[in-house]
Short mmCIF file of N, CA and C in Angstrom, two decimals:
data_model
loop_
_atom_site.label_atom_id
_atom_site.label_comp_id
_atom_site.label_asym_id
_atom_site.label_seq_id
_atom_site.Cartn_x
_atom_site.Cartn_y
_atom_site.Cartn_z
N MET A 1 107.12 76.27 123.52
CA MET A 1 108.52 76.60 123.61
C MET A 1 109.30 75.63 122.73
N PRO A 2 110.19 76.15 121.86
CA PRO A 2 110.95 75.27 120.96
C PRO A 2 111.96 74.42 121.74
N THR A 3 112.24 73.26 121.20
CA THR A 3 113.21 72.35 121.81
C THR A 3 114.61 72.77 121.40
N ARG A 4 115.50 72.84 122.37
CA ARG A 4 116.90 73.13 122.09
C ARG A 4 117.56 71.82 121.65
N VAL A 5 118.02 71.77 120.40
CA VAL A 5 118.59 70.55 119.84
C VAL A 5 120.11 70.70 119.79
N HIS A 6 120.81 69.78 120.45
CA HIS A 6 122.27 69.69 120.37
C HIS A 6 122.54 68.72 119.23
N GLU A 7 122.80 69.25 118.03
CA GLU A 7 122.90 68.41 116.85
C GLU A 7 124.34 68.27 116.39
N PHE A 8 124.71 67.03 116.08
CA PHE A 8 126.03 66.70 115.57
C PHE A 8 125.84 65.86 114.31
N ALA A 9 126.07 66.46 113.14
CA ALA A 9 125.85 65.76 111.88
C ALA A 9 127.03 64.86 111.51
N TRP A 10 128.25 65.31 111.71
CA TRP A 10 129.46 64.54 111.43
C TRP A 10 130.44 64.78 112.58
N PRO A 11 130.19 64.17 113.76
CA PRO A 11 131.01 64.48 114.93
C PRO A 11 132.46 64.04 114.77
N ASP A 12 133.35 64.79 115.42
CA ASP A 12 134.76 64.43 115.47
C ASP A 12 134.96 63.26 116.43
N ARG A 13 134.11 63.20 117.44
CA ARG A 13 134.23 62.15 118.46
C ARG A 13 132.86 61.87 119.05
N VAL A 14 132.54 60.59 119.22
CA VAL A 14 131.32 60.19 119.92
C VAL A 14 131.65 58.90 120.68
N VAL A 15 131.59 58.98 122.02
CA VAL A 15 132.02 57.86 122.86
C VAL A 15 131.14 57.73 124.09
N VAL A 16 131.18 56.54 124.68
CA VAL A 16 130.64 56.31 126.01
C VAL A 16 131.84 56.22 126.92
N GLY A 17 131.76 56.88 128.06
CA GLY A 17 132.84 56.83 129.06
C GLY A 17 132.24 56.95 130.44
N THR A 18 133.09 56.81 131.44
CA THR A 18 132.60 56.87 132.82
C THR A 18 133.46 57.78 133.67
N ILE A 19 132.86 58.19 134.77
CA ILE A 19 133.58 58.90 135.82
C ILE A 19 133.24 58.17 137.11
N GLY A 20 134.27 57.88 137.90
CA GLY A 20 134.06 57.19 139.16
C GLY A 20 134.63 55.78 139.13
N LEU A 21 134.58 55.14 140.30
CA LEU A 21 135.10 53.80 140.45
C LEU A 21 134.03 52.76 140.14
N PRO A 22 134.44 51.57 139.70
CA PRO A 22 133.45 50.52 139.46
C PRO A 22 132.54 50.33 140.68
N GLY A 23 131.28 50.23 140.41
CA GLY A 23 130.27 50.13 141.47
C GLY A 23 129.65 51.47 141.81
N ALA A 24 130.35 52.55 141.42
CA ALA A 24 129.84 53.90 141.67
C ALA A 24 130.15 54.80 140.47
N ARG A 25 130.12 54.21 139.26
CA ARG A 25 130.44 54.97 138.06
C ARG A 25 129.21 55.69 137.53
N THR A 26 129.45 56.82 136.91
CA THR A 26 128.42 57.51 136.15
C THR A 26 128.81 57.39 134.69
N PHE A 27 127.88 56.92 133.88
CA PHE A 27 128.12 56.74 132.45
C PHE A 27 127.72 58.00 131.70
N TYR A 28 128.52 58.35 130.69
CA TYR A 28 128.24 59.52 129.86
C TYR A 28 128.35 59.16 128.38
N LEU A 29 127.47 59.73 127.60
CA LEU A 29 127.60 59.74 126.15
C LEU A 29 128.14 61.13 125.85
N GLN A 30 129.34 61.18 125.26
CA GLN A 30 129.98 62.46 124.98
C GLN A 30 130.21 62.59 123.48
N VAL A 31 129.82 63.77 122.96
CA VAL A 31 129.96 64.05 121.53
C VAL A 31 130.70 65.37 121.37
N ARG A 32 131.63 65.39 120.39
CA ARG A 32 132.37 66.62 120.12
C ARG A 32 132.47 66.85 118.63
N ALA A 33 132.28 68.09 118.25
CA ALA A 33 132.54 68.56 116.89
C ALA A 33 133.23 69.91 117.05
N GLY A 34 134.49 69.97 116.67
CA GLY A 34 135.25 71.20 116.87
C GLY A 34 135.37 71.48 118.36
N THR A 35 134.93 72.66 118.76
CA THR A 35 135.00 73.03 120.17
C THR A 35 133.68 72.77 120.91
N GLN A 36 132.65 72.36 120.19
CA GLN A 36 131.36 72.07 120.83
C GLN A 36 131.39 70.66 121.41
N ILE A 37 131.19 70.56 122.73
CA ILE A 37 131.16 69.27 123.42
C ILE A 37 129.86 69.18 124.21
N VAL A 38 129.17 68.05 124.08
CA VAL A 38 127.98 67.79 124.88
C VAL A 38 128.15 66.45 125.55
N SER A 39 127.89 66.42 126.86
CA SER A 39 127.96 65.19 127.64
C SER A 39 126.61 64.98 128.31
N ILE A 40 126.03 63.80 128.09
CA ILE A 40 124.76 63.48 128.75
C ILE A 40 124.95 62.21 129.57
N ALA A 41 124.37 62.20 130.75
CA ALA A 41 124.47 61.03 131.62
C ALA A 41 123.47 59.99 131.15
N LEU A 42 123.86 58.72 131.24
CA LEU A 42 122.96 57.64 130.90
C LEU A 42 123.25 56.45 131.79
N GLU A 43 122.39 55.48 131.76
CA GLU A 43 122.53 54.28 132.58
C GLU A 43 123.46 53.28 131.90
N LYS A 44 124.07 52.44 132.70
CA LYS A 44 124.94 51.39 132.18
C LYS A 44 124.17 50.50 131.21
N GLN A 45 122.93 50.18 131.55
CA GLN A 45 122.11 49.31 130.69
C GLN A 45 121.81 49.99 129.35
N GLN A 46 121.60 51.30 129.36
CA GLN A 46 121.37 52.02 128.11
C GLN A 46 122.61 51.95 127.22
N SER A 47 123.79 52.08 127.83
CA SER A 47 125.05 51.99 127.08
C SER A 47 125.20 50.62 126.44
N ALA A 48 124.94 49.57 127.22
CA ALA A 48 125.07 48.20 126.72
C ALA A 48 124.07 47.93 125.61
N LEU A 49 122.85 48.38 125.79
CA LEU A 49 121.81 48.15 124.78
C LEU A 49 122.12 48.89 123.48
N PHE A 50 122.63 50.11 123.59
CA PHE A 50 123.00 50.86 122.39
C PHE A 50 124.09 50.13 121.61
N ALA A 51 125.10 49.63 122.30
CA ALA A 51 126.17 48.90 121.62
C ALA A 51 125.59 47.69 120.89
N GLU A 52 124.74 46.95 121.57
CA GLU A 52 124.13 45.76 120.96
C GLU A 52 123.29 46.11 119.74
N LYS A 53 122.45 47.13 119.87
CA LYS A 53 121.53 47.49 118.77
C LYS A 53 122.27 48.12 117.59
N ILE A 54 123.30 48.89 117.85
CA ILE A 54 124.09 49.47 116.75
C ILE A 54 124.75 48.35 115.97
N ASP A 55 125.33 47.38 116.68
CA ASP A 55 125.95 46.24 115.98
C ASP A 55 124.91 45.47 115.17
N GLU A 56 123.70 45.30 115.71
CA GLU A 56 122.64 44.60 114.97
C GLU A 56 122.30 45.33 113.67
N ILE A 57 122.15 46.66 113.76
CA ILE A 57 121.85 47.45 112.56
C ILE A 57 122.96 47.29 111.53
N LEU A 58 124.21 47.45 111.96
CA LEU A 58 125.34 47.37 111.04
C LEU A 58 125.48 45.97 110.45
N ASP A 59 125.27 44.95 111.28
CA ASP A 59 125.36 43.57 110.78
C ASP A 59 124.27 43.28 109.75
N GLN A 60 123.09 43.84 109.93
CA GLN A 60 122.02 43.68 108.94
C GLN A 60 122.38 44.38 107.64
N LEU A 61 122.98 45.56 107.75
CA LEU A 61 123.34 46.33 106.56
C LEU A 61 124.43 45.63 105.75
N ILE A 62 125.31 44.89 106.42
CA ILE A 62 126.36 44.15 105.71
C ILE A 62 125.74 43.11 104.78
N THR A 63 124.59 42.56 105.18
CA THR A 63 123.97 41.50 104.39
C THR A 63 123.26 42.02 103.14
N VAL A 64 123.09 43.34 103.04
CA VAL A 64 122.48 43.92 101.84
C VAL A 64 123.43 43.66 100.67
N GLU A 65 122.87 43.18 99.58
CA GLU A 65 123.69 42.78 98.43
C GLU A 65 124.68 43.87 98.02
N GLY A 66 125.94 43.49 98.00
CA GLY A 66 126.99 44.42 97.58
C GLY A 66 127.45 45.36 98.69
N ASN A 67 126.87 45.27 99.90
CA ASN A 67 127.23 46.14 101.02
C ASN A 67 127.38 47.59 100.53
N PRO A 68 126.30 48.19 100.00
CA PRO A 68 126.39 49.51 99.36
C PRO A 68 126.82 50.64 100.31
N PHE A 69 126.72 50.41 101.61
CA PHE A 69 127.09 51.46 102.56
C PHE A 69 128.50 51.27 103.10
N SER A 70 129.22 50.28 102.58
CA SER A 70 130.60 49.99 103.01
C SER A 70 130.70 49.83 104.53
N VAL A 71 129.80 49.03 105.08
CA VAL A 71 129.78 48.79 106.53
C VAL A 71 130.92 47.85 106.89
N PRO A 72 131.81 48.28 107.81
CA PRO A 72 132.91 47.40 108.20
C PRO A 72 132.41 46.28 109.13
N THR A 73 133.06 45.13 109.05
CA THR A 73 132.69 44.01 109.92
C THR A 73 133.28 44.16 111.31
N SER A 74 134.35 44.94 111.42
CA SER A 74 134.96 45.21 112.72
C SER A 74 135.35 46.69 112.75
N THR A 75 135.82 47.14 113.90
CA THR A 75 136.18 48.55 114.05
C THR A 75 137.45 48.87 113.27
N PRO A 76 137.38 49.83 112.35
CA PRO A 76 138.60 50.25 111.65
C PRO A 76 139.62 50.78 112.67
N ILE A 77 140.86 50.32 112.57
CA ILE A 77 141.89 50.64 113.56
C ILE A 77 142.06 52.15 113.76
N GLU A 78 141.90 52.92 112.69
CA GLU A 78 142.08 54.39 112.81
C GLU A 78 140.95 55.06 113.59
N LEU A 79 139.86 54.33 113.84
CA LEU A 79 138.74 54.90 114.58
C LEU A 79 138.68 54.44 116.04
N VAL A 80 139.60 53.58 116.46
CA VAL A 80 139.64 53.14 117.86
C VAL A 80 139.93 54.35 118.73
N ASP A 81 139.13 54.55 119.77
CA ASP A 81 139.26 55.70 120.66
C ASP A 81 139.26 55.19 122.09
N ASN A 82 140.45 55.14 122.70
CA ASN A 82 140.56 54.68 124.09
C ASN A 82 140.89 55.83 125.04
N ASP A 83 140.76 57.06 124.56
CA ASP A 83 141.07 58.21 125.40
C ASP A 83 139.97 58.44 126.44
N GLN A 84 140.36 59.12 127.52
CA GLN A 84 139.41 59.48 128.57
C GLN A 84 138.38 60.48 128.02
N LEU A 85 137.29 60.62 128.76
CA LEU A 85 136.33 61.66 128.41
C LEU A 85 137.01 63.02 128.52
N GLU A 86 136.56 63.95 127.71
CA GLU A 86 137.05 65.32 127.83
C GLU A 86 136.31 65.96 129.00
N ALA A 87 136.59 67.20 129.32
CA ALA A 87 135.94 67.86 130.45
C ALA A 87 134.43 67.64 130.39
N VAL A 88 133.88 67.06 131.45
CA VAL A 88 132.46 66.70 131.46
C VAL A 88 131.65 67.74 132.20
N GLN A 89 130.71 68.32 131.49
CA GLN A 89 129.70 69.18 132.09
C GLN A 89 128.37 68.58 131.64
N GLU A 90 127.70 67.91 132.58
CA GLU A 90 126.48 67.18 132.24
C GLU A 90 125.39 68.12 131.72
N GLN A 91 124.96 67.86 130.48
CA GLN A 91 123.89 68.65 129.87
C GLN A 91 122.54 68.24 130.43
N PHE A 92 122.31 66.92 130.49
CA PHE A 92 121.09 66.38 131.09
C PHE A 92 121.27 64.90 131.33
N ARG A 93 120.38 64.33 132.15
CA ARG A 93 120.34 62.88 132.39
C ARG A 93 119.32 62.31 131.42
N THR A 94 119.76 61.28 130.70
CA THR A 94 118.95 60.71 129.63
C THR A 94 117.78 59.90 130.15
N GLY A 95 116.64 60.12 129.53
CA GLY A 95 115.46 59.31 129.76
C GLY A 95 115.27 58.44 128.53
N ALA A 96 114.43 58.90 127.62
CA ALA A 96 114.15 58.15 126.39
C ALA A 96 115.27 58.35 125.38
N MET A 97 115.56 57.27 124.64
CA MET A 97 116.56 57.32 123.58
C MET A 97 116.01 56.54 122.39
N SER A 98 116.44 56.93 121.20
CA SER A 98 116.05 56.16 120.02
C SER A 98 117.27 56.00 119.12
N LEU A 99 117.20 54.97 118.30
CA LEU A 99 118.29 54.63 117.41
C LEU A 99 117.69 54.36 116.05
N GLY A 100 118.34 54.87 115.01
CA GLY A 100 117.81 54.65 113.67
C GLY A 100 118.91 54.64 112.63
N TRP A 101 118.48 54.52 111.38
CA TRP A 101 119.38 54.47 110.24
C TRP A 101 118.88 55.44 109.18
N ASP A 102 119.76 56.29 108.67
CA ASP A 102 119.42 57.21 107.60
C ASP A 102 120.14 56.76 106.33
N PRO A 103 119.42 56.10 105.41
CA PRO A 103 120.08 55.59 104.20
C PRO A 103 120.53 56.70 103.25
N THR A 104 119.96 57.90 103.37
CA THR A 104 120.36 58.98 102.47
C THR A 104 121.76 59.50 102.78
N THR A 105 122.18 59.37 104.04
CA THR A 105 123.53 59.82 104.42
C THR A 105 124.41 58.67 104.87
N ALA A 106 123.87 57.46 104.92
CA ALA A 106 124.57 56.26 105.41
C ALA A 106 125.10 56.48 106.82
N GLN A 107 124.20 56.96 107.69
CA GLN A 107 124.58 57.23 109.07
C GLN A 107 123.63 56.58 110.06
N VAL A 108 124.18 56.16 111.19
CA VAL A 108 123.40 55.71 112.32
C VAL A 108 122.98 56.98 113.07
N VAL A 109 121.72 57.03 113.49
CA VAL A 109 121.18 58.23 114.13
C VAL A 109 120.78 57.91 115.57
N ILE A 110 121.29 58.69 116.51
CA ILE A 110 120.93 58.56 117.92
C ILE A 110 120.18 59.82 118.34
N GLU A 111 119.06 59.61 119.01
CA GLU A 111 118.33 60.71 119.63
C GLU A 111 118.24 60.41 121.11
N ALA A 112 118.50 61.42 121.94
CA ALA A 112 118.41 61.25 123.39
C ALA A 112 117.63 62.43 123.97
N TYR A 113 116.74 62.10 124.88
CA TYR A 113 115.89 63.10 125.52
C TYR A 113 116.08 63.03 127.02
N PRO A 114 115.98 64.16 127.72
CA PRO A 114 116.17 64.13 129.17
C PRO A 114 115.00 63.46 129.89
N ILE A 115 115.29 63.02 131.10
CA ILE A 115 114.22 62.51 131.96
C ILE A 115 113.23 63.63 132.15
N THR A 116 111.95 63.34 132.00
CA THR A 116 110.94 64.40 132.05
C THR A 116 110.39 64.65 133.44
N ASP A 117 110.70 63.79 134.41
CA ASP A 117 110.21 63.97 135.78
C ASP A 117 110.86 65.22 136.37
N VAL A 118 110.06 66.21 136.72
CA VAL A 118 110.58 67.48 137.23
C VAL A 118 111.37 67.29 138.52
N ASP A 119 111.00 66.31 139.31
CA ASP A 119 111.70 66.08 140.56
C ASP A 119 113.04 65.38 140.34
N ALA A 120 113.23 64.76 139.19
CA ALA A 120 114.44 63.98 138.94
C ALA A 120 115.68 64.84 138.91
N ASP A 121 115.61 66.01 138.28
CA ASP A 121 116.79 66.87 138.19
C ASP A 121 116.32 68.29 137.94
N ASP A 122 116.46 69.14 138.92
CA ASP A 122 116.02 70.52 138.81
C ASP A 122 117.22 71.38 138.45
N ASN A 123 117.71 71.28 137.24
CA ASN A 123 118.91 71.96 136.78
C ASN A 123 118.57 73.40 136.39
N ASP A 124 119.08 74.35 137.18
CA ASP A 124 118.79 75.77 136.92
C ASP A 124 119.34 76.25 135.59
N GLU A 125 120.43 75.63 135.08
CA GLU A 125 121.03 76.07 133.83
C GLU A 125 120.11 75.84 132.64
N SER A 126 119.16 74.91 132.75
CA SER A 126 118.30 74.63 131.61
C SER A 126 116.99 75.41 131.69
N ARG A 127 116.93 76.40 132.57
CA ARG A 127 115.72 77.21 132.70
C ARG A 127 115.83 78.45 131.81
N ASP A 128 114.70 78.83 131.22
CA ASP A 128 114.70 80.05 130.42
C ASP A 128 114.41 81.24 131.32
N GLU A 129 114.26 82.43 130.74
CA GLU A 129 114.08 83.64 131.55
C GLU A 129 112.78 83.63 132.36
N ASP A 130 111.80 82.82 131.99
CA ASP A 130 110.56 82.72 132.75
C ASP A 130 110.68 81.71 133.88
N GLY A 131 111.83 81.01 133.99
CA GLY A 131 112.02 80.03 135.04
C GLY A 131 111.52 78.64 134.66
N ALA A 132 111.05 78.47 133.43
CA ALA A 132 110.56 77.15 133.00
C ALA A 132 111.71 76.34 132.41
N ASN A 133 111.63 75.04 132.55
CA ASN A 133 112.67 74.17 131.96
C ASN A 133 112.56 74.22 130.44
N GLU A 134 113.68 74.48 129.79
CA GLU A 134 113.72 74.51 128.33
C GLU A 134 113.87 73.07 127.83
N PRO A 135 112.93 72.60 127.00
CA PRO A 135 113.08 71.24 126.49
C PRO A 135 114.31 71.15 125.59
N GLU A 136 115.02 70.03 125.70
CA GLU A 136 116.21 69.86 124.87
C GLU A 136 116.35 68.40 124.48
N MET A 137 117.22 68.17 123.51
CA MET A 137 117.50 66.82 123.04
C MET A 137 118.88 66.79 122.41
N LEU A 138 119.44 65.58 122.28
CA LEU A 138 120.70 65.37 121.60
C LEU A 138 120.41 64.58 120.34
N LEU A 139 120.94 65.04 119.22
CA LEU A 139 120.78 64.36 117.94
C LEU A 139 122.18 64.15 117.35
N VAL A 140 122.55 62.87 117.20
CA VAL A 140 123.88 62.53 116.69
C VAL A 140 123.73 61.66 115.46
N ARG A 141 124.41 62.03 114.40
CA ARG A 141 124.46 61.24 113.17
C ARG A 141 125.91 60.83 112.98
N MET A 142 126.16 59.52 112.90
CA MET A 142 127.55 59.08 112.75
C MET A 142 127.67 58.05 111.63
N PRO A 143 128.75 58.16 110.87
CA PRO A 143 128.98 57.22 109.78
C PRO A 143 129.22 55.81 110.33
N VAL A 144 129.12 54.82 109.44
CA VAL A 144 129.14 53.41 109.86
C VAL A 144 130.43 53.02 110.59
N GLY A 145 131.57 53.49 110.17
CA GLY A 145 132.82 53.15 110.85
C GLY A 145 132.86 53.70 112.26
N THR A 146 132.43 54.95 112.41
CA THR A 146 132.36 55.58 113.72
C THR A 146 131.37 54.84 114.61
N ALA A 147 130.24 54.43 114.03
CA ALA A 147 129.22 53.70 114.80
C ALA A 147 129.79 52.37 115.29
N ARG A 148 130.55 51.68 114.44
CA ARG A 148 131.15 50.40 114.84
C ARG A 148 132.12 50.63 116.00
N ALA A 149 132.95 51.69 115.90
CA ALA A 149 133.90 52.02 116.96
C ALA A 149 133.18 52.40 118.24
N PHE A 150 132.09 53.16 118.12
CA PHE A 150 131.28 53.56 119.27
C PHE A 150 130.77 52.32 120.01
N ALA A 151 130.22 51.36 119.26
CA ALA A 151 129.65 50.16 119.87
C ALA A 151 130.73 49.34 120.57
N GLU A 152 131.90 49.21 119.94
CA GLU A 152 132.99 48.44 120.56
C GLU A 152 133.43 49.08 121.87
N ARG A 153 133.62 50.39 121.85
CA ARG A 153 134.06 51.07 123.07
C ARG A 153 133.00 50.97 124.16
N ALA A 154 131.74 51.15 123.80
CA ALA A 154 130.66 51.07 124.79
C ALA A 154 130.66 49.70 125.47
N ARG A 155 130.84 48.63 124.69
CA ARG A 155 130.90 47.27 125.27
C ARG A 155 132.08 47.16 126.23
N GLU A 156 133.22 47.69 125.84
CA GLU A 156 134.41 47.62 126.69
C GLU A 156 134.22 48.41 127.99
N VAL A 157 133.62 49.58 127.90
CA VAL A 157 133.40 50.41 129.09
C VAL A 157 132.42 49.72 130.04
N VAL A 158 131.35 49.17 129.49
CA VAL A 158 130.36 48.47 130.32
C VAL A 158 131.02 47.26 130.99
N GLY A 159 131.85 46.53 130.24
CA GLY A 159 132.49 45.33 130.77
C GLY A 159 133.62 45.60 131.75
N ALA A 160 134.05 46.84 131.87
CA ALA A 160 135.18 47.17 132.75
C ALA A 160 134.75 47.44 134.18
N GLY A 161 133.55 47.06 134.53
CA GLY A 161 133.05 47.29 135.89
C GLY A 161 133.59 46.28 136.88
N ARG A 162 132.86 46.11 137.94
CA ARG A 162 133.27 45.18 139.00
C ARG A 162 133.27 43.75 138.47
N PRO A 163 134.23 42.94 138.93
CA PRO A 163 134.23 41.53 138.53
C PRO A 163 133.03 40.80 139.14
N MET A 164 132.60 39.74 138.47
CA MET A 164 131.46 38.96 138.94
C MET A 164 131.94 37.78 139.79
N CYS A 165 131.20 37.48 140.83
CA CYS A 165 131.51 36.34 141.70
C CYS A 165 131.16 35.05 140.96
N SER A 166 132.10 34.12 140.95
CA SER A 166 131.86 32.85 140.24
C SER A 166 130.86 31.96 140.97
N LEU A 167 130.62 32.22 142.26
CA LEU A 167 129.67 31.40 143.02
C LEU A 167 128.23 31.89 142.88
N CYS A 168 128.03 33.20 143.10
CA CYS A 168 126.64 33.70 143.12
C CYS A 168 126.29 34.55 141.90
N GLY A 169 127.31 35.00 141.16
CA GLY A 169 127.03 35.79 139.96
C GLY A 169 126.81 37.26 140.22
N ASN A 170 126.92 37.71 141.47
CA ASN A 170 126.75 39.12 141.80
C ASN A 170 128.08 39.85 141.70
N PRO A 171 128.06 41.18 141.50
CA PRO A 171 129.31 41.94 141.42
C PRO A 171 130.06 41.91 142.75
N ILE A 172 131.39 41.88 142.65
CA ILE A 172 132.25 41.89 143.84
C ILE A 172 132.72 43.32 144.06
N ASP A 173 132.44 43.86 145.26
CA ASP A 173 132.87 45.21 145.60
C ASP A 173 134.35 45.22 145.97
N ALA A 174 134.99 46.37 145.89
CA ALA A 174 136.40 46.50 146.22
C ALA A 174 136.66 46.20 147.69
N ASP A 175 135.67 46.47 148.55
CA ASP A 175 135.85 46.25 149.99
C ASP A 175 135.36 44.88 150.45
N GLY A 176 135.12 43.97 149.54
CA GLY A 176 134.73 42.61 149.91
C GLY A 176 133.40 42.21 149.32
N HIS A 177 133.03 40.95 149.62
CA HIS A 177 131.81 40.42 149.02
C HIS A 177 131.29 39.27 149.87
N ILE A 178 130.02 39.26 150.13
CA ILE A 178 129.37 38.15 150.81
C ILE A 178 128.38 37.56 149.82
N CYS A 179 128.56 36.30 149.52
CA CYS A 179 127.68 35.64 148.54
C CYS A 179 126.27 35.50 149.09
N THR A 180 125.34 35.73 148.22
CA THR A 180 123.94 35.44 148.52
C THR A 180 123.57 34.34 147.54
N LEU A 181 123.64 33.13 148.03
CA LEU A 181 123.35 31.99 147.17
C LEU A 181 121.84 31.85 146.96
N PRO A 182 121.43 31.46 145.79
CA PRO A 182 119.99 31.28 145.53
C PRO A 182 119.44 30.15 146.39
N GLU A 183 118.19 30.35 146.83
CA GLU A 183 117.54 29.31 147.62
C GLU A 183 117.22 28.12 146.74
N VAL A 184 117.38 26.93 147.33
CA VAL A 184 117.16 25.69 146.57
C VAL A 184 115.79 25.12 146.87
#
């Protein structure tokens, strides 16, 4: 069975955002091109790691003699995106993800695949007429400025969670916090 690929070659928008309150947020990678919108759920740690690795790739590219890909050192102001997620309809929950660089188009490439455990999410919408789960993936190609903006926003979204306790280092819930100090 062929894999259904949600492909975005030059997206209008690619962001990480959340739904819910800190401590109970669901993270989404949302991509839009025209009227096509795809939202996939991912873990907070995946969001943070993507931001870190995208910045690493871009920072390495800056060091290439003459910066031939015109990689910005910071987010271009016109690419800052602080808007909320658009209407979210979860396509799938992300399992494996990969990150790469395509020098022929000067784009950062993200691939995301759903969790393959059948018990993890039995989404009827992704079933074909035989009742089998249709394999799918998300493929996003974004130019260097967009990638820099994506990484900055992802870091901000991840950091906007619950505050950390200065004594024990654990997150503080809205309804209170009891420190669990490390044993000495």
